[in-house]
Short mmCIF file of N, CA and C in Angstrom, two decimals:
data_model
loop_
_atom_site.label_atom_id
_atom_site.label_comp_id
_atom_site.label_asym_id
_atom_site.label_seq_id
_atom_site.Cartn_x
_atom_site.Cartn_y
_atom_site.Cartn_z
N MET M 16 121.75 84.61 101.30
CA MET M 16 123.00 84.24 101.92
C MET M 16 123.08 84.82 103.33
N ARG M 17 122.76 86.10 103.48
CA ARG M 17 122.88 86.75 104.79
C ARG M 17 122.00 86.07 105.84
N ALA M 18 120.81 85.67 105.43
CA ALA M 18 119.91 85.00 106.38
C ALA M 18 120.51 83.67 106.84
N LEU M 19 121.12 82.93 105.94
CA LEU M 19 121.75 81.65 106.32
C LEU M 19 122.96 81.88 107.21
N ILE M 20 123.73 82.93 106.93
CA ILE M 20 124.87 83.25 107.79
C ILE M 20 124.40 83.54 109.21
N ILE M 21 123.38 84.37 109.32
CA ILE M 21 122.83 84.71 110.65
C ILE M 21 122.27 83.46 111.32
N ALA M 22 121.61 82.61 110.55
CA ALA M 22 121.04 81.38 111.11
C ALA M 22 122.15 80.43 111.60
N SER M 23 123.22 80.28 110.83
CA SER M 23 124.32 79.40 111.26
C SER M 23 125.00 79.94 112.52
N LEU M 24 125.25 81.24 112.54
CA LEU M 24 125.87 81.83 113.74
C LEU M 24 124.93 81.71 114.93
N GLY M 25 123.64 81.95 114.71
CA GLY M 25 122.65 81.81 115.78
C GLY M 25 122.56 80.37 116.28
N LEU M 26 122.66 79.41 115.35
CA LEU M 26 122.66 78.00 115.74
C LEU M 26 123.86 77.68 116.63
N ASN M 27 125.04 78.17 116.23
CA ASN M 27 126.22 77.98 117.07
C ASN M 27 125.99 78.51 118.48
N ILE M 28 125.47 79.70 118.56
CA ILE M 28 125.25 80.35 119.86
C ILE M 28 124.21 79.58 120.67
N ALA M 29 123.11 79.21 120.00
CA ALA M 29 122.02 78.50 120.70
C ALA M 29 122.48 77.15 121.24
N VAL M 30 123.37 76.49 120.54
CA VAL M 30 123.87 75.18 120.99
C VAL M 30 124.99 75.34 122.01
N LEU M 31 125.91 76.26 121.73
CA LEU M 31 127.11 76.34 122.56
C LEU M 31 126.91 77.01 123.91
N VAL M 32 125.96 77.91 124.05
CA VAL M 32 125.74 78.53 125.37
C VAL M 32 125.36 77.45 126.40
N PRO M 33 124.34 76.63 126.14
CA PRO M 33 124.01 75.61 127.14
C PRO M 33 125.08 74.52 127.28
N VAL M 34 125.73 74.15 126.18
CA VAL M 34 126.77 73.11 126.26
C VAL M 34 127.95 73.61 127.09
N CYS M 35 128.44 74.81 126.78
CA CYS M 35 129.59 75.36 127.53
C CYS M 35 129.22 75.58 129.00
N THR M 36 128.03 76.09 129.24
CA THR M 36 127.59 76.30 130.62
C THR M 36 127.53 74.98 131.37
N SER M 37 127.00 73.96 130.71
CA SER M 37 126.90 72.64 131.35
C SER M 37 128.27 72.05 131.62
N LEU M 38 129.19 72.20 130.67
CA LEU M 38 130.55 71.69 130.89
C LEU M 38 131.24 72.45 132.01
N LEU M 39 131.06 73.76 132.04
CA LEU M 39 131.69 74.57 133.10
C LEU M 39 131.12 74.23 134.48
N LEU M 40 129.80 73.97 134.52
CA LEU M 40 129.14 73.67 135.80
C LEU M 40 129.17 72.17 136.13
N LYS M 41 129.80 71.39 135.25
CA LYS M 41 129.92 69.95 135.46
C LYS M 41 128.56 69.26 135.63
N ALA M 42 127.64 69.60 134.75
CA ALA M 42 126.31 69.00 134.78
C ALA M 42 126.43 67.48 134.59
N ASP M 43 125.53 66.76 135.24
CA ASP M 43 125.58 65.29 135.19
C ASP M 43 125.56 64.74 133.77
N TRP M 44 124.74 65.32 132.90
CA TRP M 44 124.59 64.77 131.55
C TRP M 44 125.87 64.85 130.73
N THR M 45 126.78 65.73 131.10
CA THR M 45 128.00 65.90 130.30
C THR M 45 128.92 64.68 130.37
N VAL M 46 128.85 63.92 131.45
CA VAL M 46 129.69 62.73 131.56
C VAL M 46 129.26 61.68 130.53
N SER M 47 127.96 61.46 130.37
CA SER M 47 127.51 60.46 129.39
C SER M 47 127.74 60.92 127.96
N ALA M 48 127.70 62.24 127.72
CA ALA M 48 127.89 62.74 126.36
C ALA M 48 129.36 62.97 126.01
N TYR M 49 130.15 63.47 126.97
CA TYR M 49 131.53 63.86 126.70
C TYR M 49 132.57 63.05 127.46
N GLY M 50 132.14 62.18 128.34
CA GLY M 50 133.07 61.40 129.13
C GLY M 50 133.45 62.12 130.41
N ALA M 51 134.30 61.48 131.17
CA ALA M 51 134.74 62.03 132.46
C ALA M 51 135.53 63.32 132.23
N GLU M 52 135.61 64.11 133.29
CA GLU M 52 136.37 65.35 133.23
C GLU M 52 137.86 65.02 133.10
N THR M 53 138.43 65.43 131.97
CA THR M 53 139.84 65.16 131.67
C THR M 53 140.43 66.41 131.03
N PRO M 54 141.74 66.47 130.88
CA PRO M 54 142.34 67.58 130.14
C PRO M 54 141.77 67.69 128.71
N ALA M 55 141.52 66.55 128.09
CA ALA M 55 140.98 66.56 126.73
C ALA M 55 139.61 67.23 126.69
N ARG M 56 138.79 66.97 127.69
CA ARG M 56 137.47 67.62 127.75
C ARG M 56 137.62 69.12 128.00
N GLY M 57 138.63 69.51 128.76
CA GLY M 57 138.91 70.93 128.97
C GLY M 57 139.35 71.61 127.69
N ILE M 58 140.13 70.90 126.89
CA ILE M 58 140.56 71.44 125.59
C ILE M 58 139.34 71.59 124.67
N LEU M 59 138.47 70.61 124.67
CA LEU M 59 137.24 70.69 123.87
C LEU M 59 136.40 71.90 124.31
N LEU M 60 136.30 72.12 125.60
CA LEU M 60 135.56 73.29 126.09
C LEU M 60 136.19 74.57 125.57
N SER M 61 137.51 74.65 125.56
CA SER M 61 138.19 75.84 125.03
C SER M 61 137.85 76.05 123.56
N ILE M 62 137.83 74.97 122.79
CA ILE M 62 137.47 75.08 121.37
C ILE M 62 136.04 75.55 121.23
N TYR M 63 135.13 74.97 122.02
CA TYR M 63 133.73 75.39 121.97
C TYR M 63 133.59 76.87 122.34
N LEU M 64 134.32 77.32 123.35
CA LEU M 64 134.25 78.73 123.75
C LEU M 64 134.78 79.63 122.64
N ALA M 65 135.83 79.20 121.95
CA ALA M 65 136.37 79.98 120.84
C ALA M 65 135.34 80.10 119.71
N ILE M 66 134.69 79.00 119.38
CA ILE M 66 133.65 79.02 118.34
C ILE M 66 132.50 79.92 118.78
N LEU M 67 132.12 79.83 120.04
CA LEU M 67 131.04 80.66 120.57
C LEU M 67 131.39 82.15 120.47
N LEU M 68 132.58 82.51 120.93
CA LEU M 68 132.98 83.92 120.90
C LEU M 68 133.11 84.44 119.47
N CYS M 69 133.65 83.64 118.58
CA CYS M 69 133.74 84.04 117.16
C CYS M 69 132.34 84.20 116.56
N SER M 70 131.44 83.30 116.91
CA SER M 70 130.07 83.39 116.38
C SER M 70 129.38 84.66 116.87
N ILE M 71 129.56 84.99 118.13
CA ILE M 71 128.96 86.22 118.68
C ILE M 71 129.56 87.43 117.97
N GLY M 72 130.88 87.47 117.84
CA GLY M 72 131.53 88.60 117.17
C GLY M 72 131.09 88.74 115.73
N LEU M 73 131.02 87.63 115.00
CA LEU M 73 130.62 87.67 113.60
C LEU M 73 129.15 88.02 113.41
N LEU M 74 128.36 87.82 114.43
CA LEU M 74 126.97 88.22 114.36
C LEU M 74 126.86 89.74 114.20
N PHE M 75 127.79 90.47 114.80
CA PHE M 75 127.79 91.93 114.72
C PHE M 75 128.43 92.44 113.43
N LYS M 76 129.34 91.68 112.86
CA LYS M 76 129.98 92.04 111.58
C LYS M 76 130.18 90.76 110.78
N PRO M 77 129.10 90.31 110.13
CA PRO M 77 129.14 89.01 109.45
C PRO M 77 129.88 89.03 108.11
N SER M 78 131.19 89.09 108.17
CA SER M 78 132.02 89.02 106.97
C SER M 78 131.89 87.60 106.38
N PRO M 79 131.38 87.47 105.16
CA PRO M 79 131.19 86.13 104.59
C PRO M 79 132.46 85.29 104.57
N ALA M 80 133.60 85.89 104.28
CA ALA M 80 134.85 85.11 104.24
C ALA M 80 135.21 84.59 105.62
N MET M 81 135.05 85.41 106.65
CA MET M 81 135.37 84.97 108.01
C MET M 81 134.38 83.93 108.50
N VAL M 82 133.10 84.13 108.17
CA VAL M 82 132.09 83.14 108.55
C VAL M 82 132.38 81.82 107.84
N ALA M 83 132.74 81.88 106.56
CA ALA M 83 133.03 80.66 105.81
C ALA M 83 134.19 79.90 106.44
N ALA M 84 135.22 80.61 106.87
CA ALA M 84 136.38 79.94 107.49
C ALA M 84 135.95 79.24 108.78
N LEU M 85 135.17 79.92 109.61
CA LEU M 85 134.70 79.32 110.86
C LEU M 85 133.84 78.09 110.58
N LEU M 86 132.89 78.23 109.69
CA LEU M 86 131.97 77.12 109.40
C LEU M 86 132.67 75.95 108.74
N LEU M 87 133.65 76.23 107.86
CA LEU M 87 134.36 75.14 107.20
C LEU M 87 135.12 74.29 108.22
N VAL M 88 135.79 74.94 109.15
CA VAL M 88 136.50 74.19 110.21
C VAL M 88 135.49 73.36 111.00
N GLN M 89 134.35 73.95 111.31
CA GLN M 89 133.33 73.22 112.07
C GLN M 89 132.81 72.01 111.28
N VAL M 90 132.51 72.21 110.01
CA VAL M 90 131.98 71.10 109.21
C VAL M 90 133.00 69.96 109.17
N ILE M 91 134.27 70.29 108.97
CA ILE M 91 135.29 69.24 108.91
C ILE M 91 135.37 68.47 110.22
N TYR M 92 135.44 69.20 111.34
CA TYR M 92 135.57 68.46 112.61
C TYR M 92 134.30 67.71 112.96
N LYS M 93 133.15 68.26 112.61
CA LYS M 93 131.89 67.59 112.94
C LYS M 93 131.69 66.32 112.10
N VAL M 94 132.07 66.37 110.83
CA VAL M 94 131.92 65.21 109.95
C VAL M 94 132.91 64.11 110.32
N THR M 95 134.05 64.48 110.87
CA THR M 95 135.03 63.46 111.25
C THR M 95 134.75 62.84 112.62
N THR M 96 133.85 63.42 113.41
CA THR M 96 133.61 62.88 114.76
C THR M 96 133.12 61.44 114.79
N PRO M 97 132.28 60.98 113.87
CA PRO M 97 131.90 59.56 113.95
C PRO M 97 133.12 58.64 113.85
N PHE M 98 134.13 59.05 113.09
CA PHE M 98 135.33 58.23 112.93
C PHE M 98 136.23 58.32 114.16
N THR M 99 136.36 59.53 114.72
CA THR M 99 137.25 59.68 115.87
C THR M 99 136.62 59.13 117.15
N VAL M 100 135.29 59.18 117.24
CA VAL M 100 134.59 58.63 118.40
C VAL M 100 134.36 57.14 118.23
N GLY M 101 134.22 56.71 116.98
CA GLY M 101 134.00 55.29 116.70
C GLY M 101 132.56 54.87 116.87
N SER M 102 131.65 55.83 116.75
CA SER M 102 130.23 55.52 116.95
C SER M 102 129.35 56.56 116.28
N LEU M 103 128.22 56.10 115.80
CA LEU M 103 127.19 57.02 115.31
C LEU M 103 126.10 57.23 116.36
N GLY M 104 126.15 56.48 117.45
CA GLY M 104 125.11 56.52 118.46
C GLY M 104 125.26 57.60 119.52
N ASN M 105 126.44 58.18 119.63
CA ASN M 105 126.67 59.21 120.64
C ASN M 105 125.85 60.45 120.30
N PRO M 106 125.14 61.03 121.28
CA PRO M 106 124.30 62.19 120.99
C PRO M 106 125.09 63.40 120.47
N VAL M 107 126.33 63.55 120.87
CA VAL M 107 127.15 64.65 120.37
C VAL M 107 127.46 64.43 118.89
N VAL M 108 127.75 63.21 118.51
CA VAL M 108 128.03 62.88 117.11
C VAL M 108 126.82 63.17 116.25
N ILE M 109 125.66 62.74 116.69
CA ILE M 109 124.42 62.95 115.93
C ILE M 109 124.15 64.45 115.77
N THR M 110 124.28 65.20 116.85
CA THR M 110 124.08 66.64 116.79
C THR M 110 125.09 67.29 115.87
N ASN M 111 126.36 66.86 115.97
CA ASN M 111 127.40 67.41 115.10
C ASN M 111 127.07 67.23 113.63
N LEU M 112 126.58 66.07 113.26
CA LEU M 112 126.26 65.80 111.86
C LEU M 112 125.10 66.67 111.38
N ALA M 113 124.11 66.86 112.22
CA ALA M 113 122.97 67.72 111.85
C ALA M 113 123.43 69.17 111.66
N ILE M 114 124.25 69.65 112.57
CA ILE M 114 124.74 71.02 112.47
C ILE M 114 125.65 71.16 111.25
N ALA M 115 126.48 70.17 110.98
CA ALA M 115 127.36 70.20 109.81
C ALA M 115 126.54 70.30 108.51
N ALA M 116 125.43 69.60 108.46
CA ALA M 116 124.57 69.66 107.28
C ALA M 116 124.04 71.08 107.09
N PHE M 117 123.59 71.70 108.18
CA PHE M 117 123.07 73.06 108.07
C PHE M 117 124.17 74.04 107.68
N HIS M 118 125.33 73.94 108.33
CA HIS M 118 126.45 74.83 108.01
C HIS M 118 126.92 74.62 106.57
N SER M 119 126.81 73.42 106.05
CA SER M 119 127.19 73.16 104.66
C SER M 119 126.30 73.94 103.70
N LEU M 120 125.03 74.05 104.04
CA LEU M 120 124.10 74.86 103.25
C LEU M 120 124.55 76.32 103.23
N THR M 121 124.92 76.82 104.39
CA THR M 121 125.39 78.20 104.49
C THR M 121 126.67 78.38 103.69
N LEU M 122 127.60 77.44 103.81
CA LEU M 122 128.84 77.51 103.04
C LEU M 122 128.57 77.51 101.54
N TRP M 123 127.65 76.67 101.11
CA TRP M 123 127.28 76.63 99.69
C TRP M 123 126.73 77.98 99.25
N SER M 124 125.89 78.62 100.06
CA SER M 124 125.32 79.91 99.68
C SER M 124 126.39 81.00 99.63
N ILE M 125 127.36 80.94 100.53
CA ILE M 125 128.47 81.91 100.51
C ILE M 125 129.30 81.69 99.24
N TRP M 126 129.62 80.45 98.93
CA TRP M 126 130.40 80.13 97.74
C TRP M 126 129.66 80.57 96.47
N LYS M 127 128.38 80.29 96.43
CA LYS M 127 127.55 80.65 95.27
C LYS M 127 127.55 82.16 95.06
N GLN M 128 127.42 82.90 96.14
CA GLN M 128 127.42 84.37 96.07
C GLN M 128 128.78 84.89 95.63
N ALA M 129 129.86 84.29 96.15
CA ALA M 129 131.20 84.73 95.78
C ALA M 129 131.52 84.44 94.33
N ALA M 130 130.96 83.36 93.80
CA ALA M 130 131.21 82.96 92.41
C ALA M 130 130.41 83.80 91.42
N ALA M 131 129.40 84.48 91.91
CA ALA M 131 128.53 85.27 91.01
C ALA M 131 129.18 86.55 90.54
#
């Protein structure tokens, strides 16, 4: 379980550092993936930064219950993105689904450990 927790938090960090940096620096690729710079995109960046900061903090004190709460929220929003975006072809949607699958494995291992 601990290895999966560390892997999920590490995955969040590995993905969100370049994504947040690119959004902050207004990298060209962000327009095709996230659309034009709008207040909504700024709100999304804030959410990404919150997930990043929580992931970094939990890496130092990986409380399974706190990690489970963070990952559960992520899995829910990531699984709903194909419906809210209206497409499976967007690279962010595809990435979200892959990450949700991995985080679901971690959630299952936390639940299994808690039930034991």
